[in-house]
Tab-separated table of C-alpha atoms in Angstrom:
chain	number	residue	atom	x	y	z
U	1	MET	CA	204.405	162.599	169.867
U	2	GLN	CA	203.756	160.722	173.127
U	3	LEU	CA	200.395	162.503	173.448
U	4	ILE	CA	199.425	161.347	169.951
U	5	HIS	CA	200.253	157.725	170.821
U	6	LEU	CA	198.342	158.047	174.104
U	7	PHE	CA	195.213	159.377	172.401
U	8	GLY	CA	195.505	156.646	169.769
U	9	ARG	CA	195.593	153.928	172.425
U	10	LEU	CA	192.644	155.467	174.262
U	11	SER	CA	190.652	155.573	171.030
U	12	LEU	CA	191.377	151.909	170.324
U	13	ALA	CA	190.424	150.949	173.879
U	14	ALA	CA	187.151	152.868	173.626
U	15	ALA	CA	186.337	151.220	170.297
U	16	ALA	CA	187.063	147.762	171.713
U	17	CYS	CA	184.844	148.464	174.705
U	18	LEU	CA	182.044	149.666	172.453
U	19	LEU	CA	182.260	146.578	170.240
U	20	SER	CA	182.279	144.235	173.216
U	21	SER	CA	179.235	145.921	174.730
U	22	CYS	CA	177.368	145.486	171.456
U	23	ALA	CA	178.429	141.885	170.923
U	24	GLY	CA	175.144	140.553	172.271
U	25	TYR	CA	173.018	142.784	170.082
U	26	HIS	CA	171.727	141.681	166.709
U	27	LEU	CA	169.565	143.193	164.057
U	28	GLY	CA	166.368	141.548	162.865
U	29	SER	CA	163.031	140.474	164.258
U	30	ASP	CA	162.487	138.925	167.667
U	31	LYS	CA	159.630	136.519	167.026
U	32	PRO	CA	157.356	135.218	169.782
U	33	ALA	CA	158.631	131.865	171.069
U	34	ARG	CA	155.834	129.868	169.445
U	35	MET	CA	156.494	131.537	166.084
U	36	GLU	CA	160.262	130.985	165.973
U	37	LYS	CA	160.116	128.178	163.414
U	38	ILE	CA	157.398	129.798	161.317
U	39	THR	CA	158.668	131.355	158.086
U	40	LYS	CA	155.666	131.003	155.752
U	41	LEU	CA	152.188	132.317	156.497
U	42	ALA	CA	148.907	131.835	154.670
U	43	VAL	CA	146.394	134.672	155.019
U	44	PRO	CA	142.837	133.729	154.017
U	45	THR	CA	140.315	136.528	153.542
U	46	PHE	CA	139.253	137.901	156.922
U	47	LYS	CA	135.728	137.164	158.114
U	48	ASN	CA	133.450	140.183	158.295
U	49	LEU	CA	130.906	140.453	161.125
U	50	THR	CA	129.973	144.024	160.236
U	51	LEU	CA	127.645	145.587	157.702
U	52	GLU	CA	130.487	147.247	155.808
U	53	PRO	CA	130.596	145.729	152.302
U	54	ARG	CA	133.940	144.713	150.802
U	55	SER	CA	135.829	145.547	153.996
U	56	SER	CA	137.121	141.959	154.246
U	57	VAL	CA	139.154	142.248	151.058
U	58	LEU	CA	140.421	145.709	151.962
U	59	VAL	CA	141.609	144.710	155.435
U	60	THR	CA	143.127	141.423	154.241
U	61	ASN	CA	145.033	143.132	151.434
U	62	ASN	CA	146.476	145.689	153.845
U	63	VAL	CA	147.639	142.921	156.192
U	64	ILE	CA	149.268	140.988	153.327
U	65	ARG	CA	150.924	144.147	152.027
U	66	GLN	CA	152.330	144.923	155.482
U	67	LEU	CA	153.631	141.369	155.896
U	68	GLN	CA	155.408	141.636	152.557
U	69	THR	CA	156.880	145.010	153.502
U	70	ASP	CA	158.106	143.723	156.865
U	71	GLY	CA	159.641	140.591	155.369
U	72	THR	CA	159.719	138.466	158.522
U	73	TYR	CA	157.235	135.996	157.055
U	74	GLN	CA	156.653	134.938	153.469
U	75	VAL	CA	152.999	135.003	152.404
U	76	VAL	CA	152.145	131.760	150.599
U	77	ASP	CA	149.196	129.580	149.642
U	78	PRO	CA	147.757	127.430	152.471
U	79	GLN	CA	149.285	124.188	151.153
U	80	TYR	CA	152.788	125.637	151.534
U	81	ALA	CA	152.258	127.454	154.842
U	82	ASP	CA	153.856	126.713	158.209
U	83	ALA	CA	150.942	128.521	159.873
U	84	VAL	CA	147.679	130.198	158.919
U	85	LEU	CA	146.666	133.692	160.020
U	86	HIS	CA	142.898	133.935	160.491
U	87	GLY	CA	141.261	137.293	161.120
U	88	THR	CA	137.762	138.485	161.982
U	89	ILE	CA	136.523	142.042	161.518
U	90	GLN	CA	134.390	142.523	164.607
U	91	GLN	CA	133.293	146.125	164.576
U	92	PHE	CA	133.555	149.592	163.085
U	93	GLU	CA	132.925	152.290	165.665
U	94	ARG	CA	132.208	155.867	164.629
U	95	ARG	CA	132.476	158.973	166.770
U	96	GLN	CA	131.796	162.579	165.899
U	97	LEU	CA	134.849	164.779	166.396
U	98	ARG	CA	133.523	168.000	164.913
U	99	SER	CA	130.079	169.102	163.837
U	100	ALA	CA	129.022	171.566	161.159
U	101	ARG	CA	129.048	175.168	162.309
U	102	ASN	CA	125.304	175.703	161.943
U	103	ASN	CA	124.123	172.147	162.556
U	104	THR	CA	125.408	170.114	165.500
U	105	LEU	CA	123.722	166.971	164.181
U	106	ARG	CA	125.727	167.072	160.989
U	107	THR	CA	129.190	165.538	161.301
U	108	ARG	CA	132.071	167.419	159.736
U	109	GLU	CA	134.944	165.343	161.128
U	110	MET	CA	134.593	161.719	162.208
U	111	GLU	CA	136.771	159.203	164.002
U	112	LEU	CA	136.479	155.637	162.737
U	113	ARG	CA	137.859	152.784	164.824
U	114	LEU	CA	138.269	149.231	163.545
U	115	PHE	CA	138.313	146.197	165.851
U	116	ILE	CA	139.640	142.820	164.735
U	117	HIS	CA	140.409	139.467	166.335
U	118	TYR	CA	143.137	137.211	164.971
U	119	THR	CA	144.558	133.732	165.514
U	120	VAL	CA	147.624	132.020	164.093
U	121	ASP	CA	147.017	128.285	163.757
U	122	ASP	CA	149.251	125.313	163.022
U	123	PRO	CA	147.684	123.704	159.920
U	124	VAL	CA	148.946	120.230	160.883
U	125	THR	CA	148.109	119.990	164.584
U	126	GLY	CA	145.399	122.641	164.708
U	127	SER	CA	146.987	124.211	167.786
U	128	VAL	CA	146.794	127.963	168.326
U	129	LEU	CA	150.219	129.598	168.134
U	130	SER	CA	149.102	133.138	168.847
U	131	ARG	CA	145.947	135.185	169.087
U	132	GLY	CA	144.773	138.604	170.166
U	133	ASN	CA	142.576	141.640	169.608
U	134	ILE	CA	143.670	144.832	167.885
U	135	ASN	CA	142.020	148.120	167.109
U	136	GLY	CA	143.132	151.005	164.970
U	137	SER	CA	141.566	154.391	164.367
U	138	THR	CA	141.719	157.319	162.004
U	139	SER	CA	139.931	160.635	161.582
U	140	VAL	CA	138.463	161.963	158.373
U	141	PHE	CA	136.684	165.109	157.214
U	142	LEU	CA	133.441	164.153	155.526
U	143	ASP	CA	132.814	165.561	152.074
U	144	PRO	CA	129.570	165.393	150.044
U	145	ASN	CA	130.624	161.963	148.808
U	146	LEU	CA	130.100	160.159	152.115
U	147	GLN	CA	130.872	156.723	150.711
U	148	LEU	CA	134.251	157.872	149.425
U	149	SER	CA	135.108	159.453	152.786
U	150	GLU	CA	134.192	156.296	154.669
U	151	ARG	CA	136.104	154.132	152.230
U	152	GLN	CA	139.228	156.214	152.776
U	153	ALA	CA	138.735	156.058	156.549
U	154	ILE	CA	138.361	152.269	156.514
U	155	ASP	CA	141.490	151.931	154.390
U	156	ASP	CA	143.508	154.116	156.754
U	157	ALA	CA	142.223	152.404	159.917
U	158	SER	CA	142.905	148.960	158.463
U	159	SER	CA	146.446	150.034	157.539
U	160	ARG	CA	147.055	150.981	161.172
U	161	VAL	CA	145.643	147.643	162.329
U	162	ALA	CA	147.857	145.820	159.812
U	163	GLU	CA	150.972	147.581	161.113
U	164	GLU	CA	150.130	146.636	164.698
U	165	LEU	CA	149.292	143.037	163.779
U	166	VAL	CA	152.501	142.464	161.842
U	167	SER	CA	154.513	144.073	164.633
U	168	ARG	CA	153.011	141.596	167.073
U	169	LEU	CA	153.720	138.595	164.871
U	170	ALA	CA	157.254	139.710	164.011
U	171	GLU	CA	158.372	141.089	167.369
U	172	GLY	CA	155.890	139.799	169.943
U	173	TRP	CA	154.469	143.198	170.872
U	174	GLY	CA	151.175	142.783	172.731
U	175	SER	CA	150.330	139.289	171.516
U	176	GLU	CA	148.651	136.621	173.575
U	177	GLU	CA	150.845	133.575	173.094
U	178	PHE	CA	149.281	130.169	173.681
U	179	VAL	CA	151.287	127.397	175.258
U	180	ASP	CA	149.730	123.953	174.867
U	181	ASP	CA	149.797	121.827	177.992
U	182	PRO	CA	148.884	118.253	176.922
U	183	SER	CA	149.048	116.953	180.502
U	184	ARG	CA	146.143	119.198	181.455
U	185	GLY	CA	144.268	118.919	178.208
U	186	SER	CA	144.091	122.677	177.860
U	187	SER	CA	146.037	125.729	176.803
U	188	LYS	CA	147.521	128.457	178.922
U	189	ILE	CA	147.872	132.038	177.820
U	190	ARG	CA	151.122	133.908	178.284
U	191	LYS	CA	150.513	137.563	177.572
U	192	GLY	CA	153.216	139.674	175.997
U	193	ARG	CA	153.672	143.419	176.072
U	194	THR	CA	150.536	145.236	175.142
U	195	GLY	CA	150.617	147.157	171.908
U	196	GLY	CA	146.927	147.763	171.306
U	197	SER	CA	143.551	147.625	172.969
U	198	SER	CA	141.315	144.593	173.214
U	199	LEU	CA	137.708	144.782	172.141
U	200	PRO	CA	135.604	145.602	175.234
U	201	LYS	CA	132.881	143.044	175.883
U	202	SER	CA	130.359	145.804	176.462
U	203	LEU	CA	130.827	147.273	173.000
U	204	GLN	CA	128.023	146.534	170.601
U	205	GLN	CA	127.887	146.801	166.814
U	206	LYS	CA	127.445	150.454	165.948
U	207	GLN	CA	126.226	151.402	162.519
U	208	ARG	CA	124.994	154.815	161.444
């Protein structure tokens, strides 16, 4: 009987220790400091600097869908927004992964990489709350309907970019957070943990 009481006390002590060690932990998002008071985001259609038609709507819709799935921010019209997320599609880069067996110039499997730049702006003051560059890639086997294959690849790559972007805005992964310094008349950049690659300056628009 004494052993039972002893084990019971040890179990209670272990549980109390476990609860105390977890007291400082909480579930939920850990927003970047400059985004702490932001709860409502407007997401205008992304600008498109590429030659891919209709990619702006596709990328923007994937970003909005991911924001709604995540739930950290509510997507609203600009007049109701605490901040506005602006995005620019900068480049689609294609790379051959596998060629046809009897023709090395014919691509059988392709990697498509999407590069975007984003900023989160305060609609009242115009200050930049956050900005950064993100890229996302996917691979696709090309079928006779090349347009369909590319469309699917763009959709998949933009979904990956959307996931990374929302992760940055909700949890601060890899974002470049701007801190306004009125005394110097400029802004400083405080870089967070990297969660994606920036667009290299040497990269040029690549269309095939």
